[in-house]
mmCIF file of C-alpha atoms in Angstrom:
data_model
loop_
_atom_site.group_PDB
_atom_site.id
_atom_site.type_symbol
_atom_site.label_atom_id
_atom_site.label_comp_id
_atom_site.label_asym_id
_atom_site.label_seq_id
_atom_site.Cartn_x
_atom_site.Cartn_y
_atom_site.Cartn_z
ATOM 1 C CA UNK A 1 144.671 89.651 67.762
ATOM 2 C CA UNK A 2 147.189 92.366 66.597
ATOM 3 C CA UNK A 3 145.743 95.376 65.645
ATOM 4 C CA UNK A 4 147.419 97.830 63.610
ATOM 5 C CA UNK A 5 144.846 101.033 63.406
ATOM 6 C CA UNK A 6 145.263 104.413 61.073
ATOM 7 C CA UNK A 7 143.599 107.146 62.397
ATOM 8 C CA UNK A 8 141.432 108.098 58.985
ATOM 9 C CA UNK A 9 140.449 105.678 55.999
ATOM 10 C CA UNK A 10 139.748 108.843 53.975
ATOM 11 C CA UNK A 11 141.548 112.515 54.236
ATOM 12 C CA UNK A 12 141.179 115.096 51.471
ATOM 13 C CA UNK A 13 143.981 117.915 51.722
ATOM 14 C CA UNK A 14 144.472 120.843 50.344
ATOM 15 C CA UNK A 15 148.046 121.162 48.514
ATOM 16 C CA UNK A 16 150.416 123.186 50.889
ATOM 17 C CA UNK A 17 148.846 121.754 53.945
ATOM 18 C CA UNK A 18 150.929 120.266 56.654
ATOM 19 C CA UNK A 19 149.695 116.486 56.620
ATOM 20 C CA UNK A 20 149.920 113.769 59.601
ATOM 21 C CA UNK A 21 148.907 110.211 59.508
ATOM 22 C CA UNK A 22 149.033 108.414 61.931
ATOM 23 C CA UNK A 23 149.566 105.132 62.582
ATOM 24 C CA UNK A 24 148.905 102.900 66.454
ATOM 25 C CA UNK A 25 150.562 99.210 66.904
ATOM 26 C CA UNK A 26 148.642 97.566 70.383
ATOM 27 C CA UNK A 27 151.605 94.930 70.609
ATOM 28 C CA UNK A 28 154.779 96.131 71.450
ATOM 29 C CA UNK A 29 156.088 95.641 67.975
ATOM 30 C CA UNK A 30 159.368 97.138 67.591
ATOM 31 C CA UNK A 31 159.320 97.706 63.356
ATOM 32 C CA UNK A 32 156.900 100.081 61.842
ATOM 33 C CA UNK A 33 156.601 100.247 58.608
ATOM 34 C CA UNK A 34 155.003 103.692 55.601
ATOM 35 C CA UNK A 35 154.285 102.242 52.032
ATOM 36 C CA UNK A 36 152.183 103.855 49.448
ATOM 37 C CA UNK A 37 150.225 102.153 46.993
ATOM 38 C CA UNK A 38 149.129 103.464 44.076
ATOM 39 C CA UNK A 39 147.996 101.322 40.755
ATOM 40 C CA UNK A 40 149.970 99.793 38.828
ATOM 41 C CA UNK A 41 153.162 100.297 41.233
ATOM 42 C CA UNK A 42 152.221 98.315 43.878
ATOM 43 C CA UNK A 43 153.394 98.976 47.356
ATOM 44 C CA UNK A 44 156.689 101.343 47.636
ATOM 45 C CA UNK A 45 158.241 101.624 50.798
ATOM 46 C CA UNK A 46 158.300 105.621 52.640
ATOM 47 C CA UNK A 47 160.156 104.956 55.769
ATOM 48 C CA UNK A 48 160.468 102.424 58.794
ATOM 49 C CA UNK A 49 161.574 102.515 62.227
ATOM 50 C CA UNK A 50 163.058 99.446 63.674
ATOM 51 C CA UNK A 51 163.049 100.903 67.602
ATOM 52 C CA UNK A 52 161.944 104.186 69.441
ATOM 53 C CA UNK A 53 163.263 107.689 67.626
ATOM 54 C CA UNK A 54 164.310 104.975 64.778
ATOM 55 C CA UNK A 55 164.182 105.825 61.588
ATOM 56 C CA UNK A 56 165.149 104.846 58.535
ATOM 57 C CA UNK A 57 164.357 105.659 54.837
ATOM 58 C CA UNK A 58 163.127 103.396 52.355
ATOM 59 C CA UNK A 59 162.490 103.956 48.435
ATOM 60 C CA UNK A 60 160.593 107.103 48.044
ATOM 61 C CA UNK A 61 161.415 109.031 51.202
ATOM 62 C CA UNK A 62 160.938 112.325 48.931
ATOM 63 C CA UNK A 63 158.720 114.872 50.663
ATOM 64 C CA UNK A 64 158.139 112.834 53.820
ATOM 65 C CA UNK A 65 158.988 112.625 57.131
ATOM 66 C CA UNK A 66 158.330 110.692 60.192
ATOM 67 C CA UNK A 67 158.007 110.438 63.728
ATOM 68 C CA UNK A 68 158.411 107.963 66.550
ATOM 69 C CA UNK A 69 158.483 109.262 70.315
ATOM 70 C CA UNK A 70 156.620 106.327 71.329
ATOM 71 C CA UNK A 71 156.606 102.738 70.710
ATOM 72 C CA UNK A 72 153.293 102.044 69.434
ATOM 73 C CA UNK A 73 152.965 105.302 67.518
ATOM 74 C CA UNK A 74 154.618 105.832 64.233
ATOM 75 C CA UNK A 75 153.552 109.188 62.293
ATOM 76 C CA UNK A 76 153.652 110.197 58.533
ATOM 77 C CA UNK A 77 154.336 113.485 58.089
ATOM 78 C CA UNK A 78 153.536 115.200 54.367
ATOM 79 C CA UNK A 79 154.977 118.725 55.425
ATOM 80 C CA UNK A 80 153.708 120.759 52.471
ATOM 81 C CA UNK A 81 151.162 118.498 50.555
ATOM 82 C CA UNK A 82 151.272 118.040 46.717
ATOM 83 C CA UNK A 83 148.766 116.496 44.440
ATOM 84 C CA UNK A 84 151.156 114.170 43.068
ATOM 85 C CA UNK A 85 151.085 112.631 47.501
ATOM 86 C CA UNK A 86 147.232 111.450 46.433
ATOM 87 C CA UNK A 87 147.818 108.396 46.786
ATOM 88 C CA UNK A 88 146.751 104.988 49.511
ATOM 89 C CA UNK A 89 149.155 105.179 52.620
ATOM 90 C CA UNK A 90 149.252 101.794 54.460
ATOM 91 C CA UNK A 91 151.308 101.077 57.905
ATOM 92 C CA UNK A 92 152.227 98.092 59.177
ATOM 93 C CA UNK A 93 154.199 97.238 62.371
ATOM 94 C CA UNK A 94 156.088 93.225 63.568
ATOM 95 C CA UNK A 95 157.517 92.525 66.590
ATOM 96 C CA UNK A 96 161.018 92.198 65.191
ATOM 97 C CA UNK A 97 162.819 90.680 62.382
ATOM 98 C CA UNK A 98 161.638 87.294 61.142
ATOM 99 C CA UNK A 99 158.152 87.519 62.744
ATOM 100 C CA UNK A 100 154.855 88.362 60.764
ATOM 101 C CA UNK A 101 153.859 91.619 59.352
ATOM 102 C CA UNK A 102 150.558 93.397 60.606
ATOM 103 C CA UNK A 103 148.611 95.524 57.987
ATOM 104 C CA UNK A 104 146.137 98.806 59.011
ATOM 105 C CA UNK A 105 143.605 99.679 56.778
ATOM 106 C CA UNK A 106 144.743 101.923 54.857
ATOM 107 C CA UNK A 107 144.251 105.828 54.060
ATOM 108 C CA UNK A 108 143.289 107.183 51.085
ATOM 109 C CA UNK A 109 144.887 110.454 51.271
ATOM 110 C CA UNK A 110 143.799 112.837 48.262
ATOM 111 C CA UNK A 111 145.371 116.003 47.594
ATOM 112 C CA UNK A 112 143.374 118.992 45.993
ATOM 113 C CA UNK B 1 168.866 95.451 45.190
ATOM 114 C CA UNK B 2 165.902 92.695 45.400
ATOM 115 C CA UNK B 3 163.320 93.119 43.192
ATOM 116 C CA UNK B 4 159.887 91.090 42.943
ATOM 117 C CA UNK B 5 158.019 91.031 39.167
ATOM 118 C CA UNK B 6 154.582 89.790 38.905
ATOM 119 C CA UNK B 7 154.005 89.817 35.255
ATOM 120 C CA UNK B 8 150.406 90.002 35.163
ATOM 121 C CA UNK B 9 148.649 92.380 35.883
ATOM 122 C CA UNK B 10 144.822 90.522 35.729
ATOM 123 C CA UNK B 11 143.932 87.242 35.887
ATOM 124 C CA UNK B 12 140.675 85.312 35.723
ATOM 125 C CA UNK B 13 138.941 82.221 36.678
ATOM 126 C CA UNK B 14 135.566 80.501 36.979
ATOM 127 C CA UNK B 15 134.780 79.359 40.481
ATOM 128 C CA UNK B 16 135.775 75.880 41.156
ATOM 129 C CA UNK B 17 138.514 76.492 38.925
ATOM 130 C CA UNK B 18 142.286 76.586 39.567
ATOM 131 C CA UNK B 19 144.480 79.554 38.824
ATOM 132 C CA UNK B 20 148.155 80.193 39.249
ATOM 133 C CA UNK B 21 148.878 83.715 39.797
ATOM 134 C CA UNK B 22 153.366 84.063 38.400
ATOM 135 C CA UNK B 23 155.925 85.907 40.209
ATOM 136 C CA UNK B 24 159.606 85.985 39.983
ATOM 137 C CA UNK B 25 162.456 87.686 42.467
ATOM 138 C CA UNK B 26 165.886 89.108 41.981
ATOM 139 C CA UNK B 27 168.576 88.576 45.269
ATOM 140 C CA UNK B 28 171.984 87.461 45.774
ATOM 141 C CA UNK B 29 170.918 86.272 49.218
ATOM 142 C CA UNK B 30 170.600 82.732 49.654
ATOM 143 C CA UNK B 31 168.084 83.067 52.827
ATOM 144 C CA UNK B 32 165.096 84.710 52.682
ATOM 145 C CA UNK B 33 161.552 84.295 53.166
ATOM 146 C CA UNK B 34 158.721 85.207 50.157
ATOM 147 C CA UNK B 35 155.065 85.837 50.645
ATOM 148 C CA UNK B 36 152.001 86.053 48.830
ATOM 149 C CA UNK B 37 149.654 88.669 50.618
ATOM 150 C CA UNK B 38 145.534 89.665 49.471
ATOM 151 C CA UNK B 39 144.198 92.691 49.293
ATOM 152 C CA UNK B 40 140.544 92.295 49.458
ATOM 153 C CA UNK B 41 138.500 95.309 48.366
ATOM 154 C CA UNK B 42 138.406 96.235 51.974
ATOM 155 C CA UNK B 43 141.965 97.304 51.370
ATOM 156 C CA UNK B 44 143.115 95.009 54.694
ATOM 157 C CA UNK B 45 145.983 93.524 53.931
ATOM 158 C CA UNK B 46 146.125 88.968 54.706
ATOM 159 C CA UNK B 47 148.860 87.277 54.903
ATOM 160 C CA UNK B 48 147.937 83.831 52.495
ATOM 161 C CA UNK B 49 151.551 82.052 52.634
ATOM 162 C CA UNK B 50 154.637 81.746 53.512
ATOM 163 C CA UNK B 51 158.062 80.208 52.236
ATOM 164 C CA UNK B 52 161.663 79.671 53.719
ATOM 165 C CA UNK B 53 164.108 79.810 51.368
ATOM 166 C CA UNK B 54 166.086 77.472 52.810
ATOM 167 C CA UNK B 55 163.161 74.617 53.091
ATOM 168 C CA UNK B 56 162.720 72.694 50.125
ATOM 169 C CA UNK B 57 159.169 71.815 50.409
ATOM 170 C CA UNK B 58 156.690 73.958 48.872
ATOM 171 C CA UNK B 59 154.363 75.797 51.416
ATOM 172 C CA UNK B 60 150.687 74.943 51.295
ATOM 173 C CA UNK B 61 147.510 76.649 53.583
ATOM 174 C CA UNK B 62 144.565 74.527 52.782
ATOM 175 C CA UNK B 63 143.504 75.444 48.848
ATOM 176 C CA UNK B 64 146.823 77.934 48.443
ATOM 177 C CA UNK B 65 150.122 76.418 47.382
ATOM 178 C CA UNK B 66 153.327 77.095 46.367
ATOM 179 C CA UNK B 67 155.883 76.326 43.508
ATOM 180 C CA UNK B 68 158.961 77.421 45.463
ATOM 181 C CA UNK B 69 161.912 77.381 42.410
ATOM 182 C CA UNK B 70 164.699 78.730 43.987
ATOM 183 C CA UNK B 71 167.126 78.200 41.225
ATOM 184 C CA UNK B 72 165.117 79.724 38.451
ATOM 185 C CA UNK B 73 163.890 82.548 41.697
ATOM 186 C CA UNK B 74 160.433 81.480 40.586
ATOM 187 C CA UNK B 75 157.569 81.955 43.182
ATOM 188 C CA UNK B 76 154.345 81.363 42.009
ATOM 189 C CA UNK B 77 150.753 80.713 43.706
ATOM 190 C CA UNK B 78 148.197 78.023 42.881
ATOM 191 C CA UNK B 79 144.867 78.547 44.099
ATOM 192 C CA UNK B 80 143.042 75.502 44.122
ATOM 193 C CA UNK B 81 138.673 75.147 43.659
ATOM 194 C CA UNK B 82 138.713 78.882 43.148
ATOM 195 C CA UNK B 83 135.704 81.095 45.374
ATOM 196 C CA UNK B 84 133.790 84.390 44.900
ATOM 197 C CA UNK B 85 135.839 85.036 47.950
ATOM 198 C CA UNK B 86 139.179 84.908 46.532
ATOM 199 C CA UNK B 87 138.649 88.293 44.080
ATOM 200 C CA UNK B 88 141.517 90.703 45.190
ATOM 201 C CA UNK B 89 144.597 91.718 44.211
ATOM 202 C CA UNK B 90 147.484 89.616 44.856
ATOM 203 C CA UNK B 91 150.965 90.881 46.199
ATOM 204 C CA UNK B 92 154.127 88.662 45.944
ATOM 205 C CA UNK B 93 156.812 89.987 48.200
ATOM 206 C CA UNK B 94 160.199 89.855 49.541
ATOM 207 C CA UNK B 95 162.375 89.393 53.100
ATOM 208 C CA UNK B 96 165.762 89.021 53.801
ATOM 209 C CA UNK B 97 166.333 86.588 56.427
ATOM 210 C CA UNK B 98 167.472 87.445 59.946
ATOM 211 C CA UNK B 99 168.381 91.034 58.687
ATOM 212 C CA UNK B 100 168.028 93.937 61.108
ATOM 213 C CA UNK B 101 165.775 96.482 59.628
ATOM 214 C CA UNK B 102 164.757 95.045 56.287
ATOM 215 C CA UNK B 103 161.474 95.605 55.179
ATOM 216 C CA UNK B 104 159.216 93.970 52.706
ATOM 217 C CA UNK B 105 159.670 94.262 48.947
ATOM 218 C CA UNK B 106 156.023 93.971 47.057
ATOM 219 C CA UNK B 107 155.581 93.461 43.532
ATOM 220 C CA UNK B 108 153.473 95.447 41.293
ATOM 221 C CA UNK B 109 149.933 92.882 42.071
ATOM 222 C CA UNK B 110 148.201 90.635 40.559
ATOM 223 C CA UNK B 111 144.394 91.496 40.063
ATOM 224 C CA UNK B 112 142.410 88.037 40.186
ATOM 225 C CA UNK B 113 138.691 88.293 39.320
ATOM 226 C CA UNK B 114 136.303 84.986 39.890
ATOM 227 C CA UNK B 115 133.219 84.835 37.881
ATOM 228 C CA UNK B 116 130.162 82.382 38.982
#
């Protein structure tokens, strides 16, 4: 089975901290996916990467960045944290385009 | 820009009972793929079905179906003998087809509660 694992279900920050989440694909999928979710907005998309020191932006790209040095490793980075980032971070990664979507977990990231 | 809208925001059935959760999608792309996903409370995200544009027949994985309207971009979810199981919230989303780097666009959820 694919796994797609984040490294914390639950992270409380403190606003100004620098923030990573990160995100592990055991497949060799080439396209990782950042969304947030928060209610009533669904799920909004950060950034992908469709390949190795990929990236691209998505919707809300806005006081994010990311990282990819190795395949199976895409990072969120939140490099000075605001309370208005609380919010539910989910990854996902697929092999390429036209193939399934794999969902992590999920992490509740809240911002004090 | 697509754009998926799933109108309601709750829903609610009686187990046994069949529900049809509504969503609707804006594209001038004539291949694509649409999903409905669940989000259980454990926050994992399923994939419950699957639709080609381009195939006419609607999608169905054992008590989930699909009314596939591609004309009227209508894409709604019947779920059929409803279970305590089935509680979550409900995404509808969006692919282009065969597009390098395209992600999926969700709508806003649907949050389906099944009462005993």
């Amino acid at each position: 089975d694919v796994k797609v694992t984040q490294s914390s279900r639950y992270l409380v920050k403190r606003t100004g901290e620098k923030v990573f989440l990160e995100c592990v694909q055991d497949m060799d999928h080439e396209n990782m996916f950042w969304y947030r979710q928060d209610p009533g907005l669904g799920l909004r998309l950060i950034y992908f990467s469709y390949d190795v020191k990929m990236k691209e932006k998505g919707d809300i790209p806005e006081g994010y960045s990311v990282s990819r040095e190795k395949k199976e490793r895409f990072s969120l980075i939140l490099e000075s944290a605001s309370t208005n980032q609380t919010s539910m971070y989910l990854c996902a990664s697929r092999l390429r385009e036209n193939t399934e979507a794999f969902f992590g977990q999920g992490t509740r990231l809240t911002v004090v | 820009a697509q754009t998926v809208t799933q109108s309601q925001p709750e829903m609610s059935v009686q187990e046994a009972e069949t529900v049809t959760l509504s969503c609707t999608y804006d594209t001038s792309e004539s291949d694509y793929y649409l999903f409905w996903y669940k989000q259980p409370p454990s926050r994992q995200m399923i994939l419950v079905i699957r639709q080609e544009a381009y195939k006419q027949q609607n999608a169905t994985e054992n008590r989930f179906s699909v009314n596939f309207q591609k004309a009227a971009k209508s894409f709604s979810l019947k779920i059929s003998d409803s279970q305590l199981g089935d509680a979550a919230m409900y995404f509808c989303a969006y692919r282009n087809y065969n597009q390098a780097g395209t992600a999926l666009i969700f709508g806003k959820g649907t949050t389906l509660s099944v009462s005993s």
